[in-house]
Each structure stands twice: as structure tokens, then as C-alpha cells.
PDB file of C-alpha atoms in Angstrom:
ATOM      1  CA  MET A   8     -56.327 -91.677 106.609  1.00 78.00           C
ATOM      2  CA  ASN A   9     -57.990 -90.497 103.433  1.00 88.00           C
ATOM      3  CA  PHE A  10     -55.780 -88.843 100.840  1.00 85.00           C
ATOM      4  CA  LYS A  11     -56.777 -85.294 101.803  1.00 84.00           C
ATOM      5  CA  GLU A  12     -55.771 -85.889 105.426  1.00 82.00           C
ATOM      6  CA  VAL A  13     -52.438 -87.423 104.430  1.00 84.00           C
ATOM      7  CA  PHE A  14     -51.611 -84.594 102.042  1.00 81.00           C
ATOM      8  CA  GLN A  15     -52.582 -81.863 104.507  1.00 81.00           C
ATOM      9  CA  ASN A  16     -50.596 -83.537 107.287  1.00 79.00           C
ATOM     10  CA  GLU A  17     -47.345 -83.450 105.334  1.00 83.00           C
ATOM     11  CA  HIS A  18     -44.880 -81.350 107.280  1.00 86.00           C
ATOM     12  CA  VAL A  19     -41.442 -81.900 108.718  1.00 88.00           C
ATOM     13  CA  THR A  20     -40.761 -83.221 112.217  1.00 91.00           C
ATOM     14  CA  ARG A  21     -37.817 -81.628 114.006  1.00 92.00           C
ATOM     15  CA  ARG A  22     -37.674 -84.067 116.895  1.00 94.00           C
ATOM     16  CA  PHE A  23     -38.833 -87.667 117.167  1.00 97.00           C
ATOM     17  CA  THR A  24     -39.557 -89.725 120.269  1.00 97.00           C
ATOM     18  CA  ASN A  25     -37.321 -92.626 121.297  1.00 96.00           C
ATOM     19  CA  ARG A  26     -39.995 -95.088 120.216  1.00 97.00           C
ATOM     20  CA  ARG A  27     -38.642 -97.625 117.745  1.00 96.00           C
ATOM     21  CA  VAL A  28     -40.226 -97.915 114.303  1.00 97.00           C
ATOM     22  CA  PRO A  29     -40.746-101.580 113.343  1.00 97.00           C
ATOM     23  CA  GLU A  30     -38.451-102.685 110.533  1.00 97.00           C
ATOM     24  CA  LYS A  31     -41.411-104.350 108.843  1.00 97.00           C
ATOM     25  CA  ALA A  32     -43.305-101.050 108.685  1.00 98.00           C
ATOM     26  CA  ILE A  33     -40.388 -99.287 106.987  1.00 98.00           C
ATOM     27  CA  ALA A  34     -39.942-102.163 104.525  1.00 98.00           C
ATOM     28  CA  GLU A  35     -43.654-102.098 103.653  1.00 98.00           C
ATOM     29  CA  ILE A  36     -43.550 -98.331 103.070  1.00 98.00           C
ATOM     30  CA  ILE A  37     -40.580 -98.584 100.732  1.00 98.00           C
ATOM     31  CA  GLU A  38     -42.042-101.576  98.900  1.00 98.00           C
ATOM     32  CA  LYS A  39     -45.280 -99.695  98.218  1.00 98.00           C
ATOM     33  CA  ALA A  40     -43.298 -96.631  97.097  1.00 98.00           C
ATOM     34  CA  GLN A  41     -41.841 -98.785  94.316  1.00 97.00           C
ATOM     35  CA  GLN A  42     -45.097 -98.144  92.462  1.00 97.00           C
ATOM     36  CA  SER A  43     -43.787 -94.631  91.773  1.00 97.00           C
ATOM     37  CA  PRO A  44     -43.376 -93.828  88.079  1.00 96.00           C
ATOM     38  CA  SER A  45     -39.955 -93.400  86.481  1.00 96.00           C
ATOM     39  CA  LEU A  46     -38.568 -92.673  83.028  1.00 95.00           C
ATOM     40  CA  LEU A  47     -38.960 -95.793  80.858  1.00 94.00           C
ATOM     41  CA  ASN A  48     -39.586 -97.754  84.075  1.00 95.00           C
ATOM     42  CA  SER A  49     -35.877 -97.319  84.888  1.00 95.00           C
ATOM     43  CA  GLN A  50     -36.560 -97.362  88.665  1.00 96.00           C
ATOM     44  CA  PRO A  51     -33.071 -95.952  89.356  1.00 96.00           C
ATOM     45  CA  TRP A  52     -33.551 -95.662  93.108  1.00 97.00           C
ATOM     46  CA  ARG A  53     -32.283 -97.736  95.980  1.00 98.00           C
ATOM     47  CA  ALA A  54     -33.162 -97.293  99.661  1.00 98.00           C
ATOM     48  CA  TYR A  55     -30.764 -97.942 102.537  1.00 98.00           C
ATOM     49  CA  VAL A  56     -32.161 -97.857 106.079  1.00 98.00           C
ATOM     50  CA  ILE A  57     -29.977 -97.441 109.153  1.00 98.00           C
ATOM     51  CA  MET A  58     -31.109 -97.858 112.729  1.00 97.00           C
ATOM     52  CA  GLY A  59     -29.740 -99.195 116.008  1.00 96.00           C
ATOM     53  CA  ASP A  60     -25.951 -99.266 116.397  1.00 97.00           C
ATOM     54  CA  ALA A  61     -25.313 -98.218 112.788  1.00 97.00           C
ATOM     55  CA  LEU A  62     -27.475 -95.131 113.255  1.00 97.00           C
ATOM     56  CA  GLU A  63     -25.802 -94.204 116.543  1.00 97.00           C
ATOM     57  CA  GLY A  64     -22.402 -94.521 114.911  1.00 97.00           C
ATOM     58  CA  PHE A  65     -23.479 -92.317 112.024  1.00 97.00           C
ATOM     59  CA  LYS A  66     -24.971 -89.673 114.327  1.00 96.00           C
ATOM     60  CA  LYS A  67     -21.794 -89.481 116.414  1.00 96.00           C
ATOM     61  CA  ALA A  68     -19.500 -89.241 113.391  1.00 96.00           C
ATOM     62  CA  ALA A  69     -21.683 -86.616 111.688  1.00 95.00           C
ATOM     63  CA  ALA A  70     -21.826 -84.499 114.865  1.00 93.00           C
ATOM     64  CA  GLU A  71     -18.034 -84.646 115.149  1.00 95.00           C
ATOM     65  CA  ASN A  72     -17.713 -83.407 111.570  1.00 94.00           C
ATOM     66  CA  MET A  73     -20.041 -80.520 112.357  1.00 92.00           C
ATOM     67  CA  ASP A  74     -18.101 -79.646 115.521  1.00 92.00           C
ATOM     68  CA  ASN A  75     -14.836 -79.715 113.570  1.00 94.00           C
ATOM     69  CA  LYS A  76     -16.413 -77.604 110.816  1.00 93.00           C
ATOM     70  CA  VAL A  77     -15.662 -80.215 108.166  1.00 94.00           C
ATOM     71  CA  LYS A  78     -16.794 -78.854 104.825  1.00 92.00           C
ATOM     72  CA  PRO A  79     -19.782 -80.729 103.354  1.00 90.00           C
ATOM     73  CA  ASN A  80     -19.103 -82.558 100.083  1.00 90.00           C
ATOM     74  CA  GLU A  81     -22.470 -83.804  98.863  1.00 91.00           C
ATOM     75  CA  ASP A  82     -22.611 -86.220  95.955  1.00 89.00           C
ATOM     76  CA  PHE A  83     -25.114 -83.892  94.317  1.00 87.00           C
ATOM     77  CA  ALA A  84     -22.830 -80.881  94.832  1.00 78.00           C
ATOM     78  CA  ALA A  85     -22.822 -80.002  91.141  1.00 64.00           C
ATOM     79  CA  MET A  86     -26.606 -79.657  91.320  1.00 64.00           C
ATOM     80  CA  LEU A  87     -26.481 -77.507  94.457  1.00 61.00           C
ATOM     81  CA  SER A  88     -25.168 -74.422  92.714  1.00 61.00           C
ATOM     82  CA  LEU A  89     -25.758 -71.149  94.528  1.00 61.00           C
ATOM     83  CA  ASP A  90     -26.509 -69.484  91.208  1.00 68.00           C
ATOM     84  CA  TRP A  91     -30.265 -69.613  91.705  1.00 63.00           C
ATOM     85  CA  ASP A  92     -32.762 -67.911  89.439  1.00 69.00           C
ATOM     86  CA  THR A  93     -34.444 -64.787  90.864  1.00 73.00           C
ATOM     87  CA  PHE A  94     -37.807 -66.530  91.378  1.00 68.00           C
ATOM     88  CA  PRO A  95     -36.649 -69.284  93.778  1.00 67.00           C
ATOM     89  CA  SER A  96     -34.127 -66.920  95.362  1.00 68.00           C
ATOM     90  CA  SER A  97     -36.891 -64.536  96.407  1.00 70.00           C
ATOM     91  CA  ASN A  98     -38.938 -67.429  97.811  1.00 69.00           C
ATOM     92  CA  MET A  99     -35.978 -68.620  99.900  1.00 65.00           C
ATOM     93  CA  ALA A 100     -35.395 -65.087 101.176  1.00 66.00           C
ATOM     94  CA  MET A 101     -38.970 -64.957 102.439  1.00 63.00           C
ATOM     95  CA  MET A 102     -38.454 -68.292 104.192  1.00 59.00           C
ATOM     96  CA  GLY A 103     -35.314 -67.048 105.915  1.00 57.00           C
ATOM     97  CA  ALA A 104     -37.047 -63.911 107.106  1.00 51.00           C
ATOM     98  CA  SER A 105     -39.935 -65.856 108.598  1.00 54.00           C
ATOM     99  CA  GLN A 106     -37.890 -68.445 110.502  1.00 55.00           C
ATOM    100  CA  SER A 107     -36.793 -66.171 113.324  1.00 54.00           C
ATOM    101  CA  PHE A 108     -40.378 -65.132 113.955  1.00 47.00           C
ATOM    102  CA  PHE A 109     -41.613 -68.719 113.836  1.00 53.00           C
ATOM    103  CA  PHE A 110     -38.997 -70.016 116.255  1.00 54.00           C
ATOM    104  CA  ARG A 111     -39.604 -67.024 118.549  1.00 56.00           C
ATOM    105  CA  ASN A 112     -35.924 -66.171 118.227  1.00 55.00           C
ATOM    106  CA  LYS A 113     -34.969 -69.692 119.349  1.00 65.00           C
ATOM    107  CA  LEU A 114     -33.240 -70.882 116.210  1.00 75.00           C
ATOM    108  CA  HIS A 115     -30.784 -72.698 118.466  1.00 80.00           C
ATOM    109  CA  LEU A 116     -33.537 -75.282 119.040  1.00 83.00           C
ATOM    110  CA  PHE A 117     -33.470 -76.227 115.386  1.00 82.00           C
ATOM    111  CA  THR A 118     -29.667 -76.097 115.268  1.00 85.00           C
ATOM    112  CA  GLU A 119     -29.442 -78.542 118.157  1.00 87.00           C
ATOM    113  CA  ALA A 120     -32.135 -80.784 116.675  1.00 89.00           C
ATOM    114  CA  ASN A 121     -30.248 -80.850 113.387  1.00 88.00           C
ATOM    115  CA  LYS A 122     -26.989 -81.744 115.123  1.00 89.00           C
ATOM    116  CA  THR A 123     -28.636 -84.699 116.871  1.00 91.00           C
ATOM    117  CA  THR A 124     -30.226 -85.849 113.600  1.00 93.00           C
ATOM    118  CA  PHE A 125     -33.624 -84.939 115.034  1.00 95.00           C
ATOM    119  CA  ASN A 126     -33.411 -87.879 117.467  1.00 96.00           C
ATOM    120  CA  ALA A 127     -34.555 -90.062 114.584  1.00 97.00           C
ATOM    121  CA  PRO A 128     -34.877 -93.800 115.299  1.00 97.00           C
ATOM    122  CA  ALA A 129     -34.319 -94.576 111.606  1.00 98.00           C
ATOM    123  CA  ILE A 130     -33.012 -92.852 108.492  1.00 98.00           C
ATOM    124  CA  ILE A 131     -33.735 -93.834 104.900  1.00 98.00           C
ATOM    125  CA  PHE A 132     -30.941 -92.895 102.492  1.00 98.00           C
ATOM    126  CA  LEU A 133     -31.907 -92.793  98.827  1.00 98.00           C
ATOM    127  CA  THR A 134     -29.442 -93.259  95.996  1.00 97.00           C
ATOM    128  CA  ILE A 135     -29.197 -93.428  92.226  1.00 96.00           C
ATOM    129  CA  PRO A 136     -26.316 -94.837  90.175  1.00 95.00           C
ATOM    130  CA  LYS A 137     -23.540 -92.322  89.557  1.00 93.00           C
ATOM    131  CA  LYS A 138     -23.950 -93.161  85.891  1.00 93.00           C
ATOM    132  CA  SER A 139     -27.419 -91.654  85.600  1.00 92.00           C
ATOM    133  CA  PRO A 140     -29.097 -88.984  83.488  1.00 90.00           C
ATOM    134  CA  ALA A 141     -30.403 -85.886  85.253  1.00 89.00           C
ATOM    135  CA  TRP A 142     -33.893 -87.307  84.770  1.00 92.00           C
ATOM    136  CA  SER A 143     -33.141 -89.932  87.421  1.00 94.00           C
ATOM    137  CA  VAL A 144     -33.000 -87.149  90.013  1.00 93.00           C
ATOM    138  CA  PHE A 145     -36.595 -86.299  89.131  1.00 95.00           C
ATOM    139  CA  ASP A 146     -37.525 -89.971  89.502  1.00 96.00           C
ATOM    140  CA  LEU A 147     -35.786 -90.097  92.878  1.00 97.00           C
ATOM    141  CA  GLY A 148     -37.841 -87.111  94.039  1.00 96.00           C
ATOM    142  CA  ILE A 149     -41.074 -88.873  93.098  1.00 97.00           C
ATOM    143  CA  PHE A 150     -39.944 -91.981  94.983  1.00 98.00           C
ATOM    144  CA  ALA A 151     -39.066 -89.886  98.041  1.00 97.00           C
ATOM    145  CA  GLN A 152     -42.445 -88.141  98.048  1.00 96.00           C
ATOM    146  CA  SER A 153     -44.191 -91.506  97.852  1.00 97.00           C
ATOM    147  CA  ILE A 154     -42.213 -92.741 100.859  1.00 97.00           C
ATOM    148  CA  MET A 155     -43.092 -89.654 102.894  1.00 96.00           C
ATOM    149  CA  LEU A 156     -46.815 -89.753 102.134  1.00 95.00           C
ATOM    150  CA  LEU A 157     -46.967 -93.480 102.879  1.00 96.00           C
ATOM    151  CA  ALA A 158     -45.164 -92.902 106.192  1.00 96.00           C
ATOM    152  CA  ILE A 159     -47.589 -90.152 107.165  1.00 95.00           C
ATOM    153  CA  ASN A 160     -50.480 -92.448 106.307  1.00 94.00           C
ATOM    154  CA  ARG A 161     -49.122 -94.874 108.941  1.00 95.00           C
ATOM    155  CA  GLY A 162     -49.043 -92.171 111.603  1.00 94.00           C
ATOM    156  CA  LEU A 163     -45.317 -91.504 111.347  1.00 96.00           C
ATOM    157  CA  GLY A 164     -43.425 -88.236 111.126  1.00 95.00           C
ATOM    158  CA  ILE A 165     -40.849 -87.457 108.447  1.00 96.00           C
ATOM    159  CA  MET A 166     -37.874 -85.141 108.047  1.00 96.00           C
ATOM    160  CA  PRO A 167     -36.181 -84.879 104.661  1.00 95.00           C
ATOM    161  CA  ALA A 168     -32.970 -83.021 105.492  1.00 91.00           C
ATOM    162  CA  HIS A 169     -30.039 -81.947 103.366  1.00 87.00           C
ATOM    163  CA  SER A 170     -27.735 -82.042 106.389  1.00 90.00           C
ATOM    164  CA  MET A 171     -27.961 -85.839 106.610  1.00 95.00           C
ATOM    165  CA  VAL A 172     -26.251 -86.286 103.233  1.00 95.00           C
ATOM    166  CA  SER A 173     -23.605 -83.620 103.779  1.00 94.00           C
ATOM    167  CA  TYR A 174     -20.939 -86.258 104.369  1.00 96.00           C
ATOM    168  CA  PRO A 175     -21.563 -89.064 101.855  1.00 96.00           C
ATOM    169  CA  ASP A 176     -18.456 -90.982 102.933  1.00 96.00           C
ATOM    170  CA  LEU A 177     -20.020 -91.424 106.368  1.00 97.00           C
ATOM    171  CA  VAL A 178     -23.330 -92.417 104.818  1.00 97.00           C
ATOM    172  CA  ARG A 179     -21.594 -95.058 102.688  1.00 97.00           C
ATOM    173  CA  LYS A 180     -19.692 -96.384 105.688  1.00 97.00           C
ATOM    174  CA  TYR A 181     -22.650 -96.821 108.013  1.00 98.00           C
ATOM    175  CA  ALA A 182     -25.324 -97.693 105.427  1.00 98.00           C
ATOM    176  CA  ARG A 183     -22.948 -99.874 103.375  1.00 98.00           C
ATOM    177  CA  ILE A 184     -23.604 -98.081 100.115  1.00 98.00           C
ATOM    178  CA  PRO A 185     -21.384 -98.947  97.096  1.00 97.00           C
ATOM    179  CA  GLU A 186     -19.067 -96.322  95.629  1.00 96.00           C
ATOM    180  CA  ASP A 187     -20.852 -96.379  92.282  1.00 95.00           C
ATOM    181  CA  GLU A 188     -24.050 -94.946  93.776  1.00 96.00           C
ATOM    182  CA  SER A 189     -24.717 -91.273  94.491  1.00 95.00           C
ATOM    183  CA  VAL A 190     -26.231 -90.474  97.874  1.00 96.00           C
ATOM    184  CA  GLY A 191     -29.051 -88.180  96.842  1.00 94.00           C
ATOM    185  CA  MET A 192     -31.240 -87.527  99.853  1.00 94.00           C
ATOM    186  CA  ALA A 193     -32.204 -88.750 103.289  1.00 97.00           C
ATOM    187  CA  ILE A 194     -35.497 -89.033 105.127  1.00 98.00           C
ATOM    188  CA  ALA A 195     -35.555 -89.385 108.905  1.00 98.00           C
ATOM    189  CA  ILE A 196     -38.616 -91.316 110.038  1.00 98.00           C
ATOM    190  CA  GLY A 197     -40.188 -91.938 113.411  1.00 98.00           C
ATOM    191  CA  TYR A 198     -42.923 -90.931 115.838  1.00 98.00           C
ATOM    192  CA  ILE A 199     -43.459 -87.223 116.420  1.00 96.00           C
ATOM    193  CA  ASP A 200     -42.406 -85.884 119.819  1.00 95.00           C
ATOM    194  CA  LYS A 201     -45.438 -83.743 120.569  1.00 91.00           C
ATOM    195  CA  ASN A 202     -43.838 -82.405 123.748  1.00 92.00           C
ATOM    196  CA  ALA A 203     -40.745 -81.042 122.014  1.00 90.00           C
ATOM    197  CA  GLU A 204     -40.694 -77.263 121.854  1.00 87.00           C
ATOM    198  CA  VAL A 205     -39.001 -77.333 118.461  1.00 87.00           C
ATOM    199  CA  ASN A 206     -42.073 -79.096 117.010  1.00 86.00           C
ATOM    200  CA  ASP A 207     -44.532 -76.530 118.335  1.00 78.00           C
ATOM    201  CA  PRO A 208     -46.299 -75.067 116.495  1.00 66.00           C
ATOM    202  CA  VAL A 209     -46.339 -76.869 113.154  1.00 66.00           C
ATOM    203  CA  PHE A 210     -44.656 -74.490 110.736  1.00 66.00           C
ATOM    204  CA  ILE A 211     -45.972 -74.479 107.174  1.00 69.00           C
ATOM    205  CA  PRO A 212     -44.335 -71.678 105.182  1.00 71.00           C
ATOM    206  CA  LYS A 213     -46.556 -69.520 103.012  1.00 78.00           C
ATOM    207  CA  ARG A 214     -46.849 -70.622  99.420  1.00 83.00           C
ATOM    208  CA  VAL A 215     -46.266 -68.464  96.386  1.00 85.00           C
ATOM    209  CA  PRO A 216     -49.531 -66.952  95.082  1.00 88.00           C
ATOM    210  CA  PHE A 217     -51.122 -69.481  92.756  1.00 91.00           C
ATOM    211  CA  ASN A 218     -51.245 -67.098  89.815  1.00 92.00           C
ATOM    212  CA  LYS A 219     -47.462 -66.827  89.900  1.00 88.00           C
ATOM    213  CA  ILE A 220     -46.906 -70.538  89.262  1.00 86.00           C
ATOM    214  CA  TYR A 221     -49.956 -71.451  87.184  1.00 93.00           C
ATOM    215  CA  LYS A 222     -50.462 -70.556  83.546  1.00 93.00           C
ATOM    216  CA  ILE A 223     -52.945 -72.021  81.106  1.00 95.00           C
ATOM    217  CA  THR A 224     -53.097 -71.512  77.367  1.00 96.00           C
ATOM    218  CA  LYS A 225     -56.109 -72.461  75.251  1.00 95.00           C
TER     219      LYS A 225
END
């Protein structure tokens, strides 16, 4: 694809097919994403991919936690404060109001997809060292965006989801992540299930008017 096509095709996938993604393809995507810039070339990120038996074990354990209403304890919890500024709070409120309409009052479809980890054939967990400045979180976001755009360019679907890092102890267990690394985010990757109702239609939330986020001073 050309860059415009890749960029315009960036949207989340709520259910993947059972088709396996070649390990080599995932490795190539992550290797190319290493070109992402970082503060002082610190490259604080690491990527841990789980698939096969490890993924099935993780999915089962995570679903059990959800069923038992185990409280999430994200490694980035201190950064997930609910004390949002008014500007992002209003944007999130608009998103919440539009979801019911988009899903035609079938939010249970998304809930079920989330519980089954979107039927993903592979998940990429991204970490930074626990001993990191806040700037490393910004670097990790750049790395993640590179991974997602590169995946889309290969015809794959992506789903970056907060729910997949809700239980970092499980992530560490199944992805074999050391204790001195913070589990920052996760990206499910696979082939889009075009027959799944939860994927239809593609939902791209409205963006804030440009003049509200763009200012120029001369």
C-alpha cells in the first residue's frame, strides 16, 4: 500500500479469523519498527509475542479473572488517573454516547469479543524498564504506532486494547517478562474477520474540530 492507504486504513479490529499469522511476518514488523525515534536513542522498548499454547493459556486465565471480577492492577496504573482535564473528558463523553448507536444497541458483541481477546492469533506485549523516565512512555507510543502501521501495510488487522494489560502478572507469566519491566500496552494482531458482526461497519469516531487542536503563532 502507499502511505495514504495505510494511514486511512488504520482502525481497530474487534474479531480476527482463526488464520495463523506467520512468526516471520511479526518479527519483520517489529524489526522495522525499531527505526522509530526515541529520546537520545534510548530505545527503551521490548516486544514480547505470545501465540499458540501460551496465548490460549493467557486467554483462559484472563477470562477467569474477568468472570471472578478480579480488580485490574495495570503497571501503568499511576498514569491512568481518572482526574482527566475537561478537554479529553468531553471527547471521551462523546465517544461513549456514540457507541450504543454504532453497535445498534448490541454492546454485548464488543463485551464478548473483549472477553475472548478478540480471537487474536497473536498478541504483542510492549514493555519499558520500570526504572524509566516518563519520556519513555512517549517513545513506547511511537514504537507501538510504527508496529500498527507496518502491520496494516501487510494486510493485517490490529487491536490495541487496554484490557489485555489489565493483569500484568498473567502477562509476565505467559510472555515470560522479567519483573523489572513494566507492561505498558498490548496489540492483538491477525487477519480481519470480515464476516463478524462486531466488525461491521468500520467505526471511526469523529475527530475534534481541527481549530480546537491546532494553533499557529507567527
